[in-house]
Amino acid sequence: MQTIDEALAKLESSGFRSRFRLTESDVRYCHEKGIDVIREHAETFVKTKLAPADPVNDGKQTPMKGHPVFKAMHATACCCRGCLEKWYKVERHRPLTDDEQTRIVNLIMAWITKRI
Ligand SMILES: [Zn+2]
């Protein structure tokens, strides 16, 4: 199993993934809400958008902007079950375990924390 740092380094080497940036207003939003609240948002998005066996609109369920966690989900290839399968070998068409959800949230939060 790769570490968060290994995963982040691999993502940095992808032209598409490394192009995602937080705007000033994304950073301000994170500071205003506080990192614990942002983590709760990430947990909710992962639970509702990724964890079901067959998520609604899979492949298009994560907007490109509108919340810093959405950008982090694209930047970390945790945006849909197709990307999770391609990048992390997570099989599709089965629910994500609690442990997998926690690891995804940890990766998303590591990406955000380095940028705020
Ligand atoms: Zn995707």
mmCIF file of C-alpha atoms and ligand atoms in Angstrom:
data_model
loop_
_atom_site.group_PDB
_atom_site.id
_atom_site.type_symbol
_atom_site.label_atom_id
_atom_site.label_comp_id
_atom_site.label_asym_id
_atom_site.label_seq_id
_atom_site.Cartn_x
_atom_site.Cartn_y
_atom_site.Cartn_z
ATOM 1 C CA MET A 1 0.000 0.000 0.000
ATOM 2 C CA GLN A 2 1.456 3.373 -0.939
ATOM 3 C CA THR A 3 1.857 6.170 1.577
ATOM 4 C CA ILE A 4 0.183 9.548 1.258
ATOM 5 C CA ASP A 5 3.503 11.140 0.242
ATOM 6 C CA GLU A 6 4.053 8.505 -2.451
ATOM 7 C CA ALA A 7 0.532 9.046 -3.758
ATOM 8 C CA LEU A 8 0.965 12.832 -3.794
ATOM 9 C CA ALA A 9 4.318 12.549 -5.618
ATOM 10 C CA LYS A 10 2.754 10.332 -8.285
ATOM 11 C CA LEU A 11 -0.147 12.762 -8.713
ATOM 12 C CA GLU A 12 2.320 15.658 -9.107
ATOM 13 C CA SER A 13 3.818 13.850 -12.095
ATOM 14 C CA SER A 14 0.466 13.866 -13.886
ATOM 15 C CA GLY A 15 -0.014 16.958 -16.041
ATOM 16 C CA PHE A 16 -3.776 16.791 -15.608
ATOM 17 C CA ARG A 17 -3.856 16.146 -11.850
ATOM 18 C CA SER A 18 -1.146 18.671 -11.002
ATOM 19 C CA ARG A 19 -3.004 21.450 -12.782
ATOM 20 C CA PHE A 20 -5.630 21.837 -10.049
ATOM 21 C CA ARG A 21 -5.072 24.866 -7.809
ATOM 22 C CA LEU A 22 -6.890 26.426 -4.898
ATOM 23 C CA THR A 23 -7.955 30.016 -5.555
ATOM 24 C CA GLU A 24 -7.566 32.757 -2.959
ATOM 25 C CA SER A 25 -11.239 32.396 -2.114
ATOM 26 C CA ASP A 26 -10.839 28.604 -1.681
ATOM 27 C CA VAL A 27 -7.987 29.233 0.780
ATOM 28 C CA ARG A 28 -10.003 31.912 2.595
ATOM 29 C CA TYR A 29 -12.954 29.505 2.816
ATOM 30 C CA CYS A 30 -10.739 26.834 4.411
ATOM 31 C CA HIS A 31 -9.440 29.291 7.003
ATOM 32 C CA GLU A 32 -12.892 30.680 7.761
ATOM 33 C CA LYS A 33 -14.477 27.251 8.215
ATOM 34 C CA GLY A 34 -11.488 25.670 9.912
ATOM 35 C CA ILE A 35 -9.771 22.456 8.879
ATOM 36 C CA ASP A 36 -12.017 20.221 11.017
ATOM 37 C CA VAL A 37 -15.121 21.442 9.201
ATOM 38 C CA ILE A 38 -13.442 21.034 5.809
ATOM 39 C CA ARG A 39 -12.620 17.450 6.796
ATOM 40 C CA GLU A 40 -16.284 16.867 7.684
ATOM 41 C CA HIS A 41 -17.239 18.180 4.240
ATOM 42 C CA ALA A 42 -14.705 15.826 2.643
ATOM 43 C CA GLU A 43 -16.132 12.896 4.633
ATOM 44 C CA THR A 44 -19.653 13.753 3.452
ATOM 45 C CA PHE A 45 -18.625 14.111 -0.198
ATOM 46 C CA VAL A 46 -16.707 10.828 -0.159
ATOM 47 C CA LYS A 47 -19.593 9.034 1.548
ATOM 48 C CA THR A 48 -22.253 10.349 -0.821
ATOM 49 C CA LYS A 49 -20.354 10.654 -4.119
ATOM 50 C CA LEU A 50 -17.866 7.778 -4.021
ATOM 51 C CA ALA A 51 -18.807 5.198 -1.397
ATOM 52 C CA PRO A 52 -21.993 3.689 -2.923
ATOM 53 C CA ALA A 53 -21.454 0.605 -5.076
ATOM 54 C CA ASP A 54 -22.759 2.513 -8.099
ATOM 55 C CA PRO A 55 -22.674 6.262 -7.387
ATOM 56 C CA VAL A 56 -25.182 8.516 -9.143
ATOM 57 C CA ASN A 57 -23.702 10.052 -12.334
ATOM 58 C CA ASP A 58 -20.435 8.211 -11.777
ATOM 59 C CA GLY A 59 -17.698 9.981 -13.730
ATOM 60 C CA LYS A 60 -19.471 13.330 -13.517
ATOM 61 C CA GLN A 61 -20.442 13.548 -9.850
ATOM 62 C CA THR A 62 -17.657 15.894 -8.759
ATOM 63 C CA PRO A 63 -17.867 19.524 -9.941
ATOM 64 C CA MET A 64 -14.615 21.120 -11.136
ATOM 65 C CA LYS A 65 -15.011 24.021 -8.702
ATOM 66 C CA GLY A 66 -17.363 25.415 -6.065
ATOM 67 C CA HIS A 67 -15.656 23.817 -3.041
ATOM 68 C CA PRO A 68 -11.962 23.304 -2.237
ATOM 69 C CA VAL A 69 -12.669 19.615 -1.568
ATOM 70 C CA PHE A 70 -13.991 19.184 -5.128
ATOM 71 C CA LYS A 71 -10.679 20.466 -6.517
ATOM 72 C CA ALA A 72 -8.762 18.213 -4.149
ATOM 73 C CA MET A 73 -10.854 15.240 -5.276
ATOM 74 C CA HIS A 74 -9.843 15.871 -8.898
ATOM 75 C CA ALA A 75 -6.223 16.619 -7.999
ATOM 76 C CA THR A 76 -5.946 13.365 -6.042
ATOM 77 C CA ALA A 77 -7.839 11.232 -8.595
ATOM 78 C CA CYS A 78 -10.561 10.639 -5.996
ATOM 79 C CA CYS A 79 -13.279 12.201 -8.172
ATOM 80 C CA CYS A 80 -15.125 9.090 -9.379
ATOM 81 C CA ARG A 81 -14.959 5.305 -9.185
ATOM 82 C CA GLY A 82 -13.286 5.103 -12.598
ATOM 83 C CA CYS A 83 -10.373 7.226 -11.377
ATOM 84 C CA LEU A 84 -10.183 5.321 -8.069
ATOM 85 C CA GLU A 85 -9.912 2.097 -10.027
ATOM 86 C CA LYS A 86 -7.329 3.440 -12.452
ATOM 87 C CA TRP A 87 -5.107 5.103 -9.823
ATOM 88 C CA TYR A 88 -5.610 2.981 -6.725
ATOM 89 C CA LYS A 89 -6.947 -0.356 -8.017
ATOM 90 C CA VAL A 90 -10.206 0.017 -6.089
ATOM 91 C CA GLU A 91 -12.745 -2.282 -7.739
ATOM 92 C CA ARG A 92 -15.944 -0.676 -9.006
ATOM 93 C CA HIS A 93 -19.540 -1.804 -8.336
ATOM 94 C CA ARG A 94 -19.046 -2.476 -4.640
ATOM 95 C CA PRO A 95 -19.401 -0.091 -1.687
ATOM 96 C CA LEU A 96 -16.216 1.451 -0.290
ATOM 97 C CA THR A 97 -15.267 0.234 3.181
ATOM 98 C CA ASP A 98 -14.988 2.665 6.092
ATOM 99 C CA ASP A 99 -11.216 2.198 5.973
ATOM 100 C CA GLU A 100 -11.055 3.074 2.269
ATOM 101 C CA GLN A 101 -13.194 6.152 2.867
ATOM 102 C CA THR A 102 -10.879 7.264 5.673
ATOM 103 C CA ARG A 103 -7.786 6.785 3.488
ATOM 104 C CA ILE A 104 -9.365 8.802 0.673
ATOM 105 C CA VAL A 105 -10.309 11.605 3.086
ATOM 106 C CA ASN A 106 -6.757 11.574 4.500
ATOM 107 C CA LEU A 107 -5.307 11.963 1.011
ATOM 108 C CA ILE A 108 -7.715 14.784 0.107
ATOM 109 C CA MET A 109 -6.918 16.585 3.367
ATOM 110 C CA ALA A 110 -3.155 16.145 2.880
ATOM 111 C CA TRP A 111 -3.443 17.769 -0.551
ATOM 112 C CA ILE A 112 -5.457 20.687 0.879
ATOM 113 C CA THR A 113 -3.264 21.140 3.964
ATOM 114 C CA LYS A 114 -0.166 21.604 1.809
ATOM 115 C CA ARG A 115 -1.916 24.458 -0.037
ATOM 116 C CA ILE A 116 -3.474 26.601 2.669
HETATM 117 ZN ZN ZN B 1 -12.734 10.750 -12.048
#
